[in-house]
Amino acid sequence: MFQDKCRILANEPICGNFYRLVLESKSIAAAAVPGQFLNIRVEQGTDFLLRRPLSIHEIKKNSVSIIYKTVGRGTGKLSLKKPKESLDVIGPLGKGYTLSDGKAVLVGGGTGVASLKFLAADLINKQQAAVVVMIGARTREEVLCGNEFSELGCKVEICTEDGTLGFKGMVTSLLKQYLSVMGAHPRVVYACGPMPMLKEVGRLTSHFRIPCEVSLEEHMGCGVGACMGCVVPARNGGYLRVCKDGPVFDAREVAL
Amino acid sequence: MFQDKCRILANEPICGNFYRLVLESKSIAAAAVPGQFLNIRVEQGTDFLLRRPLSIHEIKKNSVSIIYKTVGRGTGKLSLKKPKESLDVIGPLGKGYTLSDGKAVLVGGGTGVASLKFLAADLINKQQAAVVVMIGARTREEVLCGNEFSELGCKVEICTEDGTLGFKGMVTSLLKQYLSVMGAHPRVVYACGPMPMLKEVGRLTSHFRIPCEVSLEEHMGCGVGACMGCVVPARNGGYLRVCKDGPVFDAREVAL
Amino acid sequence: MGDLKIKIGDMQLKNPVMVASGTFGYGEEYAQLVDLNKLGAIVTKSITLKPRAGNNQPRLWETASGLLNSIGLQNVGLKTFIEEKLPYLQKYDTGIIVSIAGETVDEYEKLAQALKKEKFDALEINISCPNVRTAKRMLFAQDPELARQVIRKVRRYYKKTVIVKLTPNVTDIGLIAKACEKAGADAIAVVNTFNGMAVDLKKGVPVFKNIVAGLCGPAIKPLALYKVYETSQAVRIPVIGMGGIMNFHDGLEYILCGASAIAVGAGNFIDPQIPVKIIKDMELYLRENHLGKISRLVGSLKC
Amino acid sequence: MGDLKIKIGDMQLKNPVMVASGTFGYGEEYAQLVDLNKLGAIVTKSITLKPRAGNNQPRLWETASGLLNSIGLQNVGLKTFIEEKLPYLQKYDTGIIVSIAGETVDEYEKLAQALKKEKFDALEINISCPNVRTAKRMLFAQDPELARQVIRKVRRYYKKTVIVKLTPNVTDIGLIAKACEKAGADAIAVVNTFNGMAVDLKKGVPVFKNIVAGLCGPAIKPLALYKVYETSQAVRIPVIGMGGIMNFHDGLEYILCGASAIAVGAGNFIDPQIPVKIIKDMELYLRENHLGKISRLVGSLKC
Ligand SMILES: Cc1cc2nc3c(=O)[nH]c(=O)nc-3n(C[C@H](O)[C@H](O)[C@H](O)COP(=O)(O)OP(=O)(O)OC[C@H]3O[C@@H](n4cnc5c(N)ncnc54)[C@H](O)[C@@H]3O)c2cc1C
Ligand SMILES: Cc1cc2nc3c(=O)[nH]c(=O)nc-3n(C[C@H](O)[C@H](O)[C@H](O)COP(=O)(O)OP(=O)(O)OC[C@H]3O[C@@H](n4cnc5c(N)ncnc54)[C@H](O)[C@@H]3O)c2cc1C
Ligand SMILES: Cc1cc2nc3c(=O)[nH]c(=O)nc-3n(C[C@H](O)[C@H](O)[C@H](O)COP(=O)(O)O)c2cc1C
Ligand SMILES: Cc1cc2nc3c(=O)[nH]c(=O)nc-3n(C[C@H](O)[C@H](O)[C@H](O)COP(=O)(O)O)c2cc1C
Ligand code: FES
Ligand code: FES
């Protein structure tokens, strides 16, 4: 965990309202594992008070990149930042995915797809895993990272709600079909995306008795486990902190 | 008085911490008279809440320009604005200088010099006045607009506190010398600058019985005379509003 | 077409968007920038019996998303107000709410008496200005009994709509609001500014001569909103909500929390178009959501 | 070299810069980012007798220059605190202030009793948390008599330094502070968060399930500063000031207004380096201005 003034190496639109931000930081890049996130101060001053949590999408030797969607004030402001400007970044934060070997299915919806790229890379490069990625999006313009996953050697399945690309429907329907096929049985399912998607992934994997890890989001104060602001209900009562106990949880740990 | 989204035509450093900002606005340019000011919203959002009042330095057919010094958060932020961006501007505001013919002495200190340029132009072009400008600055790098005044046809006297350019000392010493010379007797003195300078100019002109107008500054809320935030004590008791009754006052009206 | 009309006491307004006392002068100052005919109502600067010079400089201080002010009720006084300022406002097709302030119960009484025959829509009793140093530190609006006394006296002379403007600087605003309701107020305006201060570190002195000043602007919105909610829970009479309103969304939050009308204060300084924009957006919102009357939304927060 | 040492009750601190309760966990969460040995003191999250799960989501909401929170005192409870959290903190060379919270006088008493033999520097009695729904709406810190009862009981068992943390949501904080002083408190911490709320317009519901939440951050600085000033005018015991402190200048304003020590709350979220930076800048300031001791500046505002 570091606090760094990171130089922006790139900050470009990729598609729809999605941007890719590349930040220079050797120390964060060296320490990061898939599923972890950065907590970024978008502006000095007091108007954008809290840091914005954003998942790590990719690491290189000297840089960390993220993919974000402009959904509000902070991400909107972030999209205006230019290369050579600096951002105050804390990271890597949180508990990432547990890397497993064998066959893995990665299910991503919306920006959730972004963090799975880092995971897929490690699964393939470090665990020699066979990775199937299911990418869900509303429409073809919002399908993220398809090529990136292919280049890594993943099998890529695309789903759009409006059917403009790939399978028409929800990515969870695709997952259900996939898991229903005899012998498909993957060793683990990893999922990152909106809550309804995660809920359904949790239900399906529990039904098919497949281990599953989900990455969750909550509004954050400190990002380091101190304020108890970002909690989600634990399955056994009480609360767990997304920033510290997560953002990646065993699907059975949390009440989705 | 207009409220306009004005496109920035230029926003460049001129010397020291001084910048020139040129804003596109036909309507404001057409209505403005020397001594009036603009009230500029530096940022959307709530971090730079109040507008910043800045004097008009020059008008062209379609544009208004100001000269400002970066002294704090707002002017600092302003200096980062780029051409083609827009600013929300209210103006022209306030009561300007009373144009007089005959010989006029203009005394300016710091950024106060800027607003005298517009005045000098009108005095010369509209009143065929003979204009002497005394420019005071701390040091040679901060002497503003010397050439601009010369080009207009003013007699320019420069004063620096450290003697790096022109007369060494306060601009008010120069004024005193000037007024003490027999026959120099100008019809009017106009002054814009820091309070101690204005005080002394007021004292001198009163002593030599020369009409004098001074331009004042105060923190502003509304800028249009509604909030009573920007008042200065009137000589005869009570308060006058800088934004509405001024910023230009007869030196005898106000308790300097 | 959405129906924005509202009624407060006997006062009928064409829409619930006002400009707050002290931030819009006597209306004329903004007439070149804002179409006054569009506003629901203009609340005048608080008027005192005699003209008041107000406080020494400084009077304004910018803070994080807020503005401290210490004007000290500078105003033209009752006589000039009636002779020069009121006639100007009467030319417009907008509600006129005359705000009055006094240092004693007696002064409020005299103001009400003097104003009772004048033509305007409502009287707003400002018993919550933090910027006037009186002998006691307590404001009328900080004590239910003091508040009651003022309202009773005003009520005796003034039969049209009476609004009481309260301070948020109390433990339980509901208690004060109830006392005002009982004493005969037709509506409660909430909030006046929050007590605050700032320090001039170079000189080691308080920025303001009175030490305390009043905070307003977006910084106080979450606080003022809760005060409005508390007030509207405590009384049956309408509540006029204000504090940091910068756009329609802010205004709608107040309405859901129980405000029958809203007022824009410091927002006018930042962008004088805010009140008119809110009115436009409000109309649009009603239309798009087929809501009919704005009054249906008042206090509609589902808790 | 500037001398930053201060004394509050029996507690000696190497500098007057603390981190505020609830914003710094139990210390360990920030240990990778901040050198805990540099801090004047760490105030722990408020501890309750039993572990508390806290409130439902949402718990945080960003406002204009501010942050609303409704954590609901989620904490590990007394037992785990003593067994796991306290030992961790004791390894560091920093003041340890244990904050306690209860719903009844009895609970505070039990907490004090259980903590009296533990090794730490001071007890902070939090009688001002707005985020716990109890039967009555009133907080202990909103009534001088209730405040007095809590402090008397705690004092009976706990003989070392006792700090009382007050709410700003009162008409006259001086009155409450005086009652605390009389009841035996060694210091007053001001302020806890201001009551505020927000509305989720899409759903037409309050953002927070409890409706009310607590506002902190730069937005409240002018308000909190005045509360600290009022408190320090009312009592002789030291005051610990907080509310929106983001840098040394903010902190110095508090000190001039009478705070013997200051605490950084939400500022830690925005930049965890703030407390350490303040300490550095404070030292520099003392040195450059040849001021010797920071304690000389306490309450030095010239009014
Ligand atoms: C662990 C984690 C990883 C994330 N990774 C990504 C990512 O890789 N790409 C991406 O586009 N988005 C990601 N998000 C969501 C992202 O944090 C929000 O979209 C962002 O904070 C919105 O900020 P805003 O100012 O634009 O929106 P606003 O709605 O204006 O923000 C207001 C406040 O709410 C908070 N907030 C709003 N939405 C969210 C949210 N979904 N989660 C947490 N806080 C929120 C903001 O941080 C801010 O404090 C992640 C969230 C978490 C918790
Ligand atoms: C009528 C008038 C004309 C002016 N003309 C010019 C000009 O032509 N060129 C120029 O450089 N400056 C001019 N000024 C001063 C200019 O307004 C301030 O320098 C500017 O507002 C500082 O803003 P800031 O955010 O950088 O400073 P900060 O100190 O961060 O500002 C904090 C607050 O104080 C206000 N403030 C600070 N200093 C002043 C000041 N001197 N006058 C009024 N408000 C102040 C700001 O507007 C803001 O609300 C003029 C002021 C007035 C009243
Ligand atoms: C400069 C200024 C002057 C004010 N004068 C008065 C006044 O005379 N009477 C009054 O009742 N309120 C006065 N107020 C308070 C406002 O009417 C309003 O209650 C407060 O500013 C909160 O709203 P806001 O946050 O939208 O500004 C004044 C506020 C400001 C900023
Ligand atoms: C997330 C959060 C949790 C808090 N929890 C507590 C608490 O448990 N006990 C307490 O006394 N104060 C608590 N506070 C209040 C802070 O200690 C502090 O009084 C307040 O935030 C004002 O300071 P600030 O503006 O610097 O944040 C909490 C504040 C925040 C933001
Ligand atoms: S954000 Fe503070 S505990 Fe997670
Ligand atoms: S700034 Fe409002 S009256 Fe001048």
Tab-separated table of C-alpha atoms in Angstrom, chain C residues 28 36 132 215:
chain	number	residue	atom	x	y	z
C	28	GLU	CA	-34.458	46.486	-8.512
C	36	LEU	CA	-38.698	39.656	-11.829
C	132	VAL	CA	-26.606	42.355	15.131
C	215	LEU	CA	-22.719	30.827	7.050
